[in-house]
Amino acid sequence: MNIPGLTVAKTAEGEVKPRVIVCHGSEDGLAKTAIDGNALLIGVSTIVGGGDGEVFDVVRSGLAQVFYSEAIAIGDPITAAADGRAKKAASGDFIIGYAEEVGDTDELGSIWVCPSKLA
């Protein structure tokens, strides 16, 4: 399911593939593929990613589709894997939100985008 709320334009710092989790880049207005749960996760790229320096859209709230990197269950807290795909979060990770659909490796799933940090 894909029901985006707030969607903003960002400039890619490095290549950002479609349907991956992103974090802030090194300067205002930049975003890059998230590689883990150690940085604040800000959203999910849409069906169109962006090459380095290109503008792309980021879903900042609502429901967004993202590629899963492992088996995910409904309600799992989600963080970023090394390639920006969704994986289950561990204690202390920044999360992008919670899984809305069951899915497995390389499948598109839906997450509720509500960034926070697990205790």
mmCIF file of N, CA and C in Angstrom, residues 11-56:
data_model
loop_
_atom_site.group_PDB
_atom_site.id
_atom_site.type_symbol
_atom_site.label_atom_id
_atom_site.label_comp_id
_atom_site.label_asym_id
_atom_site.label_seq_id
_atom_site.Cartn_x
_atom_site.Cartn_y
_atom_site.Cartn_z
ATOM 1 N N THR A 11 18.035 16.783 -3.020
ATOM 2 C CA THR A 11 19.088 16.530 -3.998
ATOM 3 C C THR A 11 19.909 15.353 -3.509
ATOM 4 N N ALA A 12 20.146 14.402 -4.410
ATOM 5 C CA ALA A 12 20.851 13.175 -4.041
ATOM 6 C C ALA A 12 22.328 13.427 -3.792
ATOM 7 N N GLU A 13 22.811 12.915 -2.680
ATOM 8 C CA GLU A 13 24.244 12.882 -2.380
ATOM 9 C C GLU A 13 24.667 11.444 -2.657
ATOM 10 N N GLY A 14 25.268 11.212 -3.818
ATOM 11 C CA GLY A 14 25.501 9.845 -4.276
ATOM 12 C C GLY A 14 24.228 9.337 -4.918
ATOM 13 N N GLU A 15 24.269 8.153 -5.473
ATOM 14 C CA GLU A 15 23.081 7.575 -6.097
ATOM 15 C C GLU A 15 22.087 7.134 -5.032
ATOM 16 N N VAL A 16 20.814 7.444 -5.259
ATOM 17 C CA VAL A 16 19.731 6.985 -4.397
ATOM 18 C C VAL A 16 18.792 6.166 -5.273
ATOM 19 N N LYS A 17 18.683 4.887 -4.980
ATOM 20 C CA LYS A 17 17.813 4.006 -5.754
ATOM 21 C C LYS A 17 16.352 4.213 -5.363
ATOM 22 N N PRO A 18 15.434 3.759 -6.212
ATOM 23 C CA PRO A 18 14.011 3.846 -5.869
ATOM 24 C C PRO A 18 13.657 2.965 -4.671
ATOM 25 N N ARG A 19 12.716 3.441 -3.875
ATOM 26 C CA ARG A 19 12.112 2.673 -2.789
ATOM 27 C C ARG A 19 13.115 2.206 -1.732
ATOM 28 N N VAL A 20 14.004 3.139 -1.317
ATOM 29 C CA VAL A 20 14.937 2.841 -0.228
ATOM 30 C C VAL A 20 14.807 3.912 0.857
ATOM 31 N N ILE A 21 15.339 3.613 2.029
ATOM 32 C CA ILE A 21 15.318 4.531 3.164
ATOM 33 C C ILE A 21 16.461 5.532 3.007
ATOM 34 N N VAL A 22 16.166 6.791 3.324
ATOM 35 C CA VAL A 22 17.183 7.831 3.182
ATOM 36 C C VAL A 22 17.376 8.589 4.502
ATOM 37 N N CYS A 23 18.537 9.254 4.583
ATOM 38 C CA CYS A 23 18.876 10.102 5.720
ATOM 39 C C CYS A 23 19.394 11.429 5.185
ATOM 40 N N HIS A 24 19.627 12.373 6.083
ATOM 41 C CA HIS A 24 20.168 13.665 5.669
ATOM 42 C C HIS A 24 21.544 13.488 5.037
ATOM 43 N N GLY A 25 21.860 14.353 4.063
ATOM 44 C CA GLY A 25 23.181 14.395 3.475
ATOM 45 C C GLY A 25 24.085 15.313 4.283
ATOM 46 N N SER A 26 25.226 15.653 3.718
ATOM 47 C CA SER A 26 26.226 16.451 4.433
ATOM 48 C C SER A 26 25.921 17.948 4.455
ATOM 49 N N GLU A 27 24.954 18.397 3.646
ATOM 50 C CA GLU A 27 24.577 19.812 3.611
ATOM 51 C C GLU A 27 23.059 19.929 3.535
ATOM 52 N N ASP A 28 22.546 21.122 3.842
ATOM 53 C CA ASP A 28 21.104 21.370 3.735
ATOM 54 C C ASP A 28 20.607 21.027 2.345
ATOM 55 N N GLY A 29 19.453 20.379 2.273
ATOM 56 C CA GLY A 29 18.830 20.063 0.996
ATOM 57 C C GLY A 29 19.294 18.767 0.372
ATOM 58 N N LEU A 30 20.333 18.132 0.955
ATOM 59 C CA LEU A 30 20.829 16.865 0.416
ATOM 60 C C LEU A 30 20.283 15.685 1.213
ATOM 61 N N ALA A 31 20.092 14.570 0.530
ATOM 62 C CA ALA A 31 19.716 13.316 1.185
ATOM 63 C C ALA A 31 20.495 12.197 0.514
ATOM 64 N N LYS A 32 20.755 11.144 1.283
ATOM 65 C CA LYS A 32 21.515 10.012 0.757
ATOM 66 C C LYS A 32 20.913 8.715 1.259
ATOM 67 N N THR A 33 21.300 7.632 0.614
ATOM 68 C CA THR A 33 20.835 6.316 1.028
ATOM 69 C C THR A 33 21.314 6.032 2.441
ATOM 70 N N ALA A 34 20.405 5.644 3.313
ATOM 71 C CA ALA A 34 20.773 5.265 4.678
ATOM 72 C C ALA A 34 21.456 3.902 4.646
ATOM 73 N N ILE A 35 22.465 3.722 5.487
ATOM 74 C CA ILE A 35 23.219 2.461 5.482
ATOM 75 C C ILE A 35 23.086 1.676 6.783
ATOM 76 N N ASP A 36 22.409 2.256 7.777
ATOM 77 C CA ASP A 36 22.187 1.559 9.042
ATOM 78 C C ASP A 36 21.240 2.395 9.899
ATOM 79 N N GLY A 37 21.101 2.023 11.161
ATOM 80 C CA GLY A 37 20.221 2.746 12.064
ATOM 81 C C GLY A 37 20.947 3.707 12.979
ATOM 82 N N ASN A 38 22.167 4.100 12.618
ATOM 83 C CA ASN A 38 22.954 4.993 13.469
ATOM 84 C C ASN A 38 22.701 6.469 13.223
ATOM 85 N N ALA A 39 22.054 6.819 12.115
ATOM 86 C CA ALA A 39 21.747 8.218 11.794
ATOM 87 C C ALA A 39 20.233 8.379 11.707
ATOM 88 N N LEU A 40 19.756 9.600 11.921
ATOM 89 C CA LEU A 40 18.332 9.888 11.815
ATOM 90 C C LEU A 40 17.841 9.547 10.411
ATOM 91 N N LEU A 41 16.830 8.710 10.332
ATOM 92 C CA LEU A 41 16.245 8.320 9.047
ATOM 93 C C LEU A 41 15.096 9.269 8.760
ATOM 94 N N ILE A 42 15.066 9.842 7.542
ATOM 95 C CA ILE A 42 14.093 10.914 7.283
ATOM 96 C C ILE A 42 12.961 10.540 6.343
ATOM 97 N N GLY A 43 13.082 9.450 5.594
ATOM 98 C CA GLY A 43 12.012 9.097 4.674
ATOM 99 C C GLY A 43 12.401 7.982 3.733
ATOM 100 N N VAL A 44 11.569 7.828 2.694
ATOM 101 C CA VAL A 44 11.730 6.758 1.704
ATOM 102 C C VAL A 44 11.673 7.377 0.309
ATOM 103 N N SER A 45 12.623 7.007 -0.540
ATOM 104 C CA SER A 45 12.583 7.488 -1.930
ATOM 105 C C SER A 45 11.366 6.895 -2.636
ATOM 106 N N THR A 46 10.866 7.591 -3.627
ATOM 107 C CA THR A 46 9.684 7.132 -4.362
ATOM 108 C C THR A 46 10.094 6.165 -5.470
ATOM 109 N N ILE A 47 9.202 5.924 -6.395
ATOM 110 C CA ILE A 47 9.451 4.996 -7.494
ATOM 111 C C ILE A 47 10.586 5.466 -8.402
ATOM 112 N N VAL A 48 10.930 6.757 -8.313
ATOM 113 C CA VAL A 48 12.037 7.316 -9.091
ATOM 114 C C VAL A 48 13.128 7.764 -8.122
ATOM 115 N N GLY A 49 14.290 7.152 -8.203
ATOM 116 C CA GLY A 49 15.424 7.572 -7.379
ATOM 117 C C GLY A 49 16.129 8.746 -8.039
ATOM 118 N N GLY A 50 17.410 8.914 -7.719
ATOM 119 C CA GLY A 50 18.166 10.000 -8.322
ATOM 120 C C GLY A 50 19.651 9.697 -8.323
ATOM 121 N N GLY A 51 20.310 10.101 -9.400
ATOM 122 C CA GLY A 51 21.761 10.005 -9.460
ATOM 123 C C GLY A 51 22.377 11.138 -8.660
ATOM 124 N N ASP A 52 23.661 11.058 -8.398
ATOM 125 C CA ASP A 52 24.357 12.083 -7.631
ATOM 126 C C ASP A 52 24.069 13.470 -8.207
ATOM 127 N N GLY A 53 23.555 14.373 -7.372
ATOM 128 C CA GLY A 53 23.255 15.735 -7.785
ATOM 129 C C GLY A 53 21.885 15.923 -8.396
ATOM 130 N N GLU A 54 21.151 14.852 -8.613
ATOM 131 C CA GLU A 54 19.800 14.956 -9.179
ATOM 132 C C GLU A 54 18.765 15.141 -8.075
ATOM 133 N N VAL A 55 17.666 15.770 -8.427
ATOM 134 C CA VAL A 55 16.563 15.964 -7.493
ATOM 135 C C VAL A 55 15.656 14.733 -7.538
ATOM 136 N N PHE A 56 15.227 14.292 -6.355
ATOM 137 C CA PHE A 56 14.308 13.161 -6.242
ATOM 138 C C PHE A 56 13.348 13.428 -5.092
#
